[in-house]
Amino acid sequence: SHQLVVGDLSQIEPRVLAWLADYNDLLDIFKSGQDAYAQFGAQMFGIPGMTKDTHPDLRQSAKSALLGCGYGLGWASFAAQLLVGFLGAPPVLYTREFAKKLGVNRTYVENFLAWGDNIEKMLDIPHTCTEEELLTHCVAAKKIIDIYRATAWPVVSFWELMGQLLVRSLVGGEEVVYKCLTFKKEEIVLPNGMSLLYPNLRQVKDKETKQVQWVYGADETKLYPGKITNNVTQATARIVMTDGMLRVNKKYPVAGTVHDELIAVVPDEEVAHAKTWVLAQMTIEPKYMPGIPLAADGGAHRRYGLAKN
């Protein structure tokens, strides 16, 4: 008889992005093995020693920022996603008390309202609350994005680099090697030799906003620095994941994968050992990413749904 041993890579995307962006403060947090969301929150909000118990709401915001804001997410999308549930979390409507905790004051609100574009974006968000409540919510969401970008400035610098490489390499054809990635004309070569392709990359004028933007392919998929960041981070994370799957599969058949986790089929008598072994295979430091701290957790059960409890 057999069980399913499930291994799940912890925060793989923020770890890969931190490594790509030389975001050493965040890499140190991951290396410490402590609660990454609380530690990042302590940095974001300037509250040393913050924990899940002392500041649950701020920790949740730091978690949302860490997992969701690394690709240039704007405040309006963030605010809209929070209302329906951000990254699988329960829906959230930020309150005045919470906005105050973030450091929102009258001047901040006035500056927000002075930008006509902001009101328009705000009222476009589907909502069941009052407009006053929506304003509070949006101002708090914008403040979190502002604090994230100020804290995670190496990530913002990485977006700028991706913007430069878009023009120099993806459009201009200059070959640039950056860490484990090679940028070429309409192509980014990944560490395993596979490529991200951007065929027929060109500029078009947006019919509504009249702004010029980069698009590729027949269906005019938009390309911008945050999107390239998203593409290279997720693609590299996927290679880290598949490297682990290939190692595990040599000993136990990998029956499937869900996002950042793999599911291996293991004989009952080997489960206790396999639980540790599988996680060790998943977190071997890749040769192409020296110094990246990886972590994984997991469990085992006959039923997949109960394997991680």
CSV table of C-alpha atoms in Angstrom, one decimal:
chain,number,residue,atom,x,y,z
A,1,SER,CA,0.0,0.0,0.0
A,2,HIS,CA,1.1,3.5,-0.8
A,3,GLN,CA,0.7,7.1,0.4
A,4,LEU,CA,1.0,10.5,-1.3
A,5,VAL,CA,4.0,12.5,-0.1
A,6,VAL,CA,3.4,16.2,-0.9
A,7,GLY,CA,6.2,18.8,-0.9
A,8,ASP,CA,5.5,22.5,-1.3
A,9,LEU,CA,8.2,25.1,-2.1
A,10,SER,CA,7.8,28.0,0.3
A,11,GLN,CA,7.4,31.5,-1.2
A,12,ILE,CA,9.4,30.4,-4.3
A,13,GLU,CA,8.5,33.5,-6.4
A,14,PRO,CA,9.5,36.2,-3.9
A,15,ARG,CA,12.7,34.2,-3.2
A,16,VAL,CA,13.6,34.0,-6.9
A,17,LEU,CA,12.7,37.7,-7.4
A,18,ALA,CA,14.8,38.7,-4.4
A,19,TRP,CA,17.7,36.7,-5.8
A,20,LEU,CA,17.4,38.2,-9.3
A,21,ALA,CA,17.1,41.7,-7.9
A,22,ASP,CA,19.9,41.4,-5.4
A,23,TYR,CA,17.4,42.3,-2.7
A,24,ASN,CA,19.8,41.2,0.1
A,25,ASP,CA,17.6,42.3,3.1
A,26,LEU,CA,14.8,40.0,1.9
A,27,LEU,CA,17.2,37.2,1.2
A,28,ASP,CA,18.5,37.5,4.8
A,29,ILE,CA,14.9,37.3,6.0
A,30,PHE,CA,14.4,34.0,4.0
A,31,LYS,CA,17.8,32.7,5.2
A,32,SER,CA,16.8,33.2,8.9
A,33,GLY,CA,13.9,30.7,8.5
A,34,GLN,CA,11.7,32.9,10.7
A,35,ASP,CA,8.1,34.1,9.7
A,36,ALA,CA,9.0,35.9,6.5
A,37,TYR,CA,5.8,37.9,6.3
A,38,ALA,CA,6.1,39.2,9.9
A,39,GLN,CA,9.8,40.1,9.3
A,40,PHE,CA,9.1,41.8,6.1
A,41,GLY,CA,6.2,43.6,7.8
A,42,ALA,CA,8.6,44.8,10.5
A,43,GLN,CA,10.7,46.4,7.8
A,44,MET,CA,7.8,47.8,5.8
A,45,PHE,CA,6.0,49.4,8.7
A,46,GLY,CA,9.1,50.1,10.9
A,47,ILE,CA,7.8,47.9,13.8
A,48,PRO,CA,10.7,45.8,15.1
A,49,GLY,CA,9.8,42.4,16.6
A,50,MET,CA,6.4,42.3,14.8
A,51,THR,CA,4.7,38.9,14.9
A,52,LYS,CA,1.5,37.3,13.7
A,53,ASP,CA,0.0,37.8,17.2
A,54,THR,CA,1.0,41.4,17.8
A,55,HIS,CA,0.0,42.8,14.4
A,56,PRO,CA,-2.1,40.3,12.5
A,57,ASP,CA,-3.6,42.9,10.1
A,58,LEU,CA,-0.2,44.6,9.2
A,59,ARG,CA,1.4,41.1,8.8
A,60,GLN,CA,-1.4,40.2,6.3
A,61,SER,CA,-0.8,43.4,4.4
A,62,ALA,CA,2.9,42.7,4.3
A,63,LYS,CA,2.1,39.1,3.1
A,64,SER,CA,-0.1,40.5,0.3
A,65,ALA,CA,2.6,43.0,-0.7
A,66,LEU,CA,5.4,40.4,-0.7
A,67,LEU,CA,3.4,37.9,-2.7
A,68,GLY,CA,1.5,40.2,-5.0
A,69,CYS,CA,3.3,43.5,-5.5
A,70,GLY,CA,6.6,42.3,-7.0
A,71,TYR,CA,5.5,42.7,-10.6
A,72,GLY,CA,4.4,46.4,-10.6
A,73,LEU,CA,0.9,45.9,-9.3
A,74,GLY,CA,-1.0,49.2,-9.2
A,75,TRP,CA,-3.1,50.4,-6.3
A,76,ALA,CA,-6.4,50.2,-8.2
A,77,SER,CA,-5.9,46.5,-9.1
A,78,PHE,CA,-4.7,45.8,-5.6
A,79,ALA,CA,-7.7,47.5,-4.0
A,80,ALA,CA,-10.1,45.7,-6.4
A,81,GLN,CA,-8.6,42.3,-5.7
A,82,LEU,CA,-8.7,42.8,-1.9
A,83,LEU,CA,-12.4,43.4,-2.1
A,84,VAL,CA,-13.0,39.9,-3.6
A,85,GLY,CA,-10.1,38.2,-1.8
A,86,PHE,CA,-6.4,38.7,-2.6
A,87,LEU,CA,-4.5,35.6,-3.6
A,88,GLY,CA,-7.0,33.3,-2.0
A,89,ALA,CA,-7.3,35.3,1.2
A,90,PRO,CA,-10.8,36.3,2.5
A,91,PRO,CA,-12.2,39.6,1.1
A,92,VAL,CA,-10.9,42.7,2.9
A,93,LEU,CA,-12.3,46.3,3.1
A,94,TYR,CA,-9.7,48.6,4.7
A,95,THR,CA,-11.1,50.8,7.5
A,96,ARG,CA,-10.2,54.3,8.7
A,97,GLU,CA,-8.5,52.8,11.8
A,98,PHE,CA,-6.3,50.6,9.6
A,99,ALA,CA,-5.5,53.5,7.2
A,100,LYS,CA,-4.3,55.5,10.2
A,101,LYS,CA,-2.1,52.6,11.3
A,102,LEU,CA,-0.5,52.7,7.9
A,103,GLY,CA,0.3,56.4,8.4
A,104,VAL,CA,-2.4,57.8,6.1
A,105,ASN,CA,-3.1,61.5,7.1
A,106,ARG,CA,-5.3,64.3,5.7
A,107,THR,CA,-2.5,65.5,3.3
A,108,TYR,CA,-2.1,62.0,1.8
A,109,VAL,CA,-5.9,61.8,1.2
A,110,GLU,CA,-5.9,65.3,-0.3
A,111,ASN,CA,-3.0,64.4,-2.6
A,112,PHE,CA,-4.9,61.3,-3.7
A,113,LEU,CA,-8.0,63.2,-4.5
A,114,ALA,CA,-6.1,66.0,-6.3
A,115,TRP,CA,-5.2,63.5,-9.0
A,116,GLY,CA,-8.3,63.3,-11.2
A,117,ASP,CA,-7.2,60.0,-12.7
A,118,ASN,CA,-7.4,58.4,-9.2
A,119,ILE,CA,-11.1,59.2,-8.7
A,120,GLU,CA,-11.9,57.6,-12.1
A,121,LYS,CA,-9.9,54.5,-11.4
A,122,MET,CA,-11.5,54.3,-7.9
A,123,LEU,CA,-15.1,54.5,-9.2
A,124,ASP,CA,-14.3,51.8,-11.9
A,125,ILE,CA,-13.8,49.3,-9.1
A,126,PRO,CA,-16.8,47.0,-8.6
A,127,HIS,CA,-18.0,47.6,-5.0
A,128,THR,CA,-20.9,47.2,-2.6
A,129,CYS,CA,-19.7,49.6,0.0
A,130,THR,CA,-20.3,53.4,0.1
A,131,GLU,CA,-18.1,55.7,-2.0
A,132,GLU,CA,-16.6,57.1,1.3
A,133,GLU,CA,-15.7,53.6,2.4
A,134,LEU,CA,-14.3,52.8,-1.0
A,135,LEU,CA,-12.1,56.0,-0.8
A,136,THR,CA,-10.7,54.9,2.6
A,137,HIS,CA,-10.0,51.4,1.2
A,138,CYS,CA,-8.3,52.7,-2.0
A,139,VAL,CA,-6.2,55.2,-0.1
A,140,ALA,CA,-5.0,52.5,2.3
A,141,ALA,CA,-4.3,50.2,-0.7
A,142,LYS,CA,-2.2,52.9,-2.4
A,143,LYS,CA,-0.3,53.6,0.8
A,144,ILE,CA,0.6,49.9,1.1
A,145,ILE,CA,1.9,49.9,-2.5
A,146,ASP,CA,3.9,53.1,-1.8
A,147,ILE,CA,5.4,51.6,1.4
A,148,TYR,CA,6.2,48.3,-0.4
A,149,ARG,CA,8.0,50.1,-3.3
A,150,ALA,CA,10.0,52.2,-0.8
A,151,THR,CA,11.0,49.2,1.2
A,152,ALA,CA,11.6,46.8,-1.7
A,153,TRP,CA,13.6,49.4,-3.8
A,154,PRO,CA,15.9,46.7,-5.3
A,155,VAL,CA,12.8,45.2,-6.9
A,156,VAL,CA,11.8,48.6,-8.3
A,157,SER,CA,15.4,49.0,-9.7
A,158,PHE,CA,15.0,45.5,-11.3
A,159,TRP,CA,11.8,46.7,-13.0
A,160,GLU,CA,13.8,49.6,-14.4
A,161,LEU,CA,16.5,47.2,-15.6
A,162,MET,CA,13.9,45.1,-17.4
A,163,GLY,CA,12.6,48.3,-19.0
A,164,GLN,CA,16.1,49.0,-20.3
A,165,LEU,CA,16.6,45.5,-21.6
A,166,LEU,CA,13.2,45.5,-23.3
A,167,VAL,CA,14.5,48.3,-25.5
A,168,ARG,CA,18.2,47.3,-25.8
A,169,SER,CA,17.8,43.5,-26.2
A,170,LEU,CA,14.3,42.3,-26.9
A,171,VAL,CA,13.8,45.1,-29.4
A,172,GLY,CA,17.3,46.3,-30.3
A,173,GLY,CA,18.8,42.8,-30.5
A,174,GLU,CA,21.8,43.4,-28.2
A,175,GLU,CA,22.7,40.2,-26.4
A,176,VAL,CA,22.9,40.8,-22.6
A,177,VAL,CA,23.6,38.1,-20.0
A,178,TYR,CA,22.2,38.9,-16.6
A,179,LYS,CA,22.8,36.3,-13.9
A,180,CYS,CA,21.2,33.1,-15.2
A,181,LEU,CA,19.2,34.8,-18.0
A,182,THR,CA,20.3,35.8,-21.5
A,183,PHE,CA,18.4,38.6,-23.2
A,184,LYS,CA,18.3,38.6,-27.1
A,185,LYS,CA,16.1,39.9,-29.8
A,186,GLU,CA,12.5,38.9,-29.0
A,187,GLU,CA,13.7,36.2,-26.6
A,188,ILE,CA,14.9,35.5,-23.1
A,189,VAL,CA,16.9,32.3,-22.7
A,190,LEU,CA,16.3,30.6,-19.3
A,191,PRO,CA,18.9,28.6,-17.3
A,192,ASN,CA,17.7,25.3,-18.7
A,193,GLY,CA,18.1,26.4,-22.3
A,194,MET,CA,14.4,26.9,-22.9
A,195,SER,CA,13.2,30.4,-23.9
A,196,LEU,CA,10.5,33.0,-23.3
A,197,LEU,CA,9.6,34.3,-26.8
A,198,TYR,CA,8.1,37.7,-27.7
A,199,PRO,CA,7.6,37.4,-31.5
A,200,ASN,CA,6.9,40.5,-33.6
A,201,LEU,CA,7.6,42.9,-30.6
A,202,ARG,CA,6.4,46.3,-31.7
A,203,GLN,CA,4.9,49.6,-30.5
A,204,VAL,CA,1.3,50.5,-30.9
A,205,LYS,CA,-0.8,53.4,-29.8
A,206,ASP,CA,-3.6,52.6,-27.3
A,207,LYS,CA,-6.9,53.7,-29.0
A,208,GLU,CA,-8.4,55.1,-25.7
A,209,THR,CA,-5.4,56.5,-23.8
A,210,LYS,CA,-3.4,57.4,-26.9
A,211,GLN,CA,-0.3,56.1,-25.1
A,212,VAL,CA,2.3,54.2,-26.9
A,213,GLN,CA,3.0,50.7,-25.6
A,214,TRP,CA,4.9,47.6,-26.5
A,215,VAL,CA,3.0,44.5,-27.7
A,216,TYR,CA,3.9,41.2,-29.2
A,217,GLY,CA,2.2,38.3,-31.1
A,218,ALA,CA,-0.9,38.3,-33.2
A,219,ASP,CA,-3.1,39.1,-30.3
A,220,GLU,CA,-1.1,42.2,-29.3
A,221,THR,CA,-0.2,40.9,-25.8
A,222,LYS,CA,1.1,43.9,-23.8
A,223,LEU,CA,4.7,43.9,-22.6
A,224,TYR,CA,6.1,46.2,-19.9
A,225,PRO,CA,8.8,46.0,-17.2
A,226,GLY,CA,6.5,44.5,-14.5
A,227,LYS,CA,5.3,41.8,-17.0
A,228,ILE,CA,8.9,40.9,-18.0
A,229,THR,CA,9.7,40.7,-14.2
A,230,ASN,CA,6.7,38.4,-13.8
A,231,ASN,CA,7.7,36.2,-16.8
A,232,VAL,CA,11.4,35.7,-15.8
A,233,THR,CA,10.6,35.1,-12.1
A,234,GLN,CA,7.8,32.6,-12.7
A,235,ALA,CA,9.8,30.8,-15.4
A,236,THR,CA,12.9,30.5,-13.3
A,237,ALA,CA,10.8,29.4,-10.3
A,238,ARG,CA,9.3,26.7,-12.5
A,239,ILE,CA,12.7,25.4,-13.4
A,240,VAL,CA,13.7,25.2,-9.7
A,241,MET,CA,10.5,23.3,-9.2
A,242,THR,CA,11.0,20.9,-12.1
A,243,ASP,CA,14.6,20.2,-11.1
A,244,GLY,CA,13.3,19.0,-7.8
A,245,MET,CA,10.6,16.9,-9.5
A,246,LEU,CA,13.2,15.2,-11.7
A,247,ARG,CA,15.4,14.3,-8.7
A,248,VAL,CA,12.4,13.0,-6.7
A,249,ASN,CA,11.1,11.0,-9.7
A,250,LYS,CA,14.3,8.9,-9.9
A,251,LYS,CA,13.2,7.3,-6.6
A,252,TYR,CA,9.5,7.8,-6.3
A,253,PRO,CA,7.0,8.4,-9.1
A,254,VAL,CA,5.8,12.0,-9.2
A,255,ALA,CA,2.1,11.7,-9.9
A,256,GLY,CA,1.3,15.3,-10.3
A,257,THR,CA,2.1,18.9,-9.5
A,258,VAL,CA,-0.1,21.8,-8.3
A,259,HIS,CA,1.6,25.3,-8.5
A,260,ASP,CA,4.6,25.0,-6.3
A,261,GLU,CA,4.0,21.6,-4.9
A,262,LEU,CA,4.7,18.1,-6.1
A,263,ILE,CA,2.9,14.8,-5.3
A,264,ALA,CA,5.0,11.7,-5.0
A,265,VAL,CA,3.7,8.1,-4.5
A,266,VAL,CA,5.6,6.3,-1.8
A,267,PRO,CA,5.3,2.8,-0.2
A,268,ASP,CA,3.9,2.9,3.4
A,269,GLU,CA,7.1,1.7,5.0
A,270,GLU,CA,9.2,4.4,3.4
A,271,VAL,CA,6.9,7.4,4.1
A,272,ALA,CA,8.6,8.6,7.3
A,273,HIS,CA,12.0,8.8,5.6
A,274,ALA,CA,10.6,10.0,2.3
A,275,LYS,CA,8.9,13.1,3.8
A,276,THR,CA,12.3,14.5,4.8
A,277,TRP,CA,14.1,13.2,1.6
A,278,VAL,CA,11.6,14.7,-0.8
A,279,LEU,CA,11.9,18.2,0.8
A,280,ALA,CA,15.7,17.9,0.7
A,281,GLN,CA,15.6,17.1,-3.0
A,282,MET,CA,13.3,20.1,-3.7
A,283,THR,CA,15.5,22.6,-1.9
A,284,ILE,CA,19.0,21.7,-3.3
A,285,GLU,CA,20.6,25.0,-4.3
A,286,PRO,CA,20.6,25.3,-8.1
A,287,LYS,CA,24.0,25.7,-9.7
A,288,TYR,CA,22.6,28.6,-11.8
A,289,MET,CA,21.3,30.5,-8.7
A,290,PRO,CA,24.2,30.5,-6.1
A,291,GLY,CA,23.1,31.7,-2.7
A,292,ILE,CA,19.4,31.5,-3.1
A,293,PRO,CA,17.8,30.3,0.1
A,294,LEU,CA,15.1,27.7,-0.7
A,295,ALA,CA,12.7,26.1,1.8
A,296,ALA,CA,9.8,23.6,1.5
A,297,ASP,CA,7.3,21.9,3.7
A,298,GLY,CA,4.9,19.1,3.3
A,299,GLY,CA,3.3,15.9,4.6
A,300,ALA,CA,1.9,12.6,3.7
A,301,HIS,CA,-1.5,10.9,3.6
A,302,ARG,CA,-3.5,8.4,1.5
A,303,ARG,CA,-5.8,11.3,0.5
A,304,TYR,CA,-4.2,14.3,-1.2
A,305,GLY,CA,-6.5,16.8,0.5
A,306,LEU,CA,-5.3,15.6,3.9
A,307,ALA,CA,-1.6,15.3,3.1
A,308,LYS,CA,-0.6,18.8,4.1
A,309,ASN,CA,-2.6,19.1,7.3
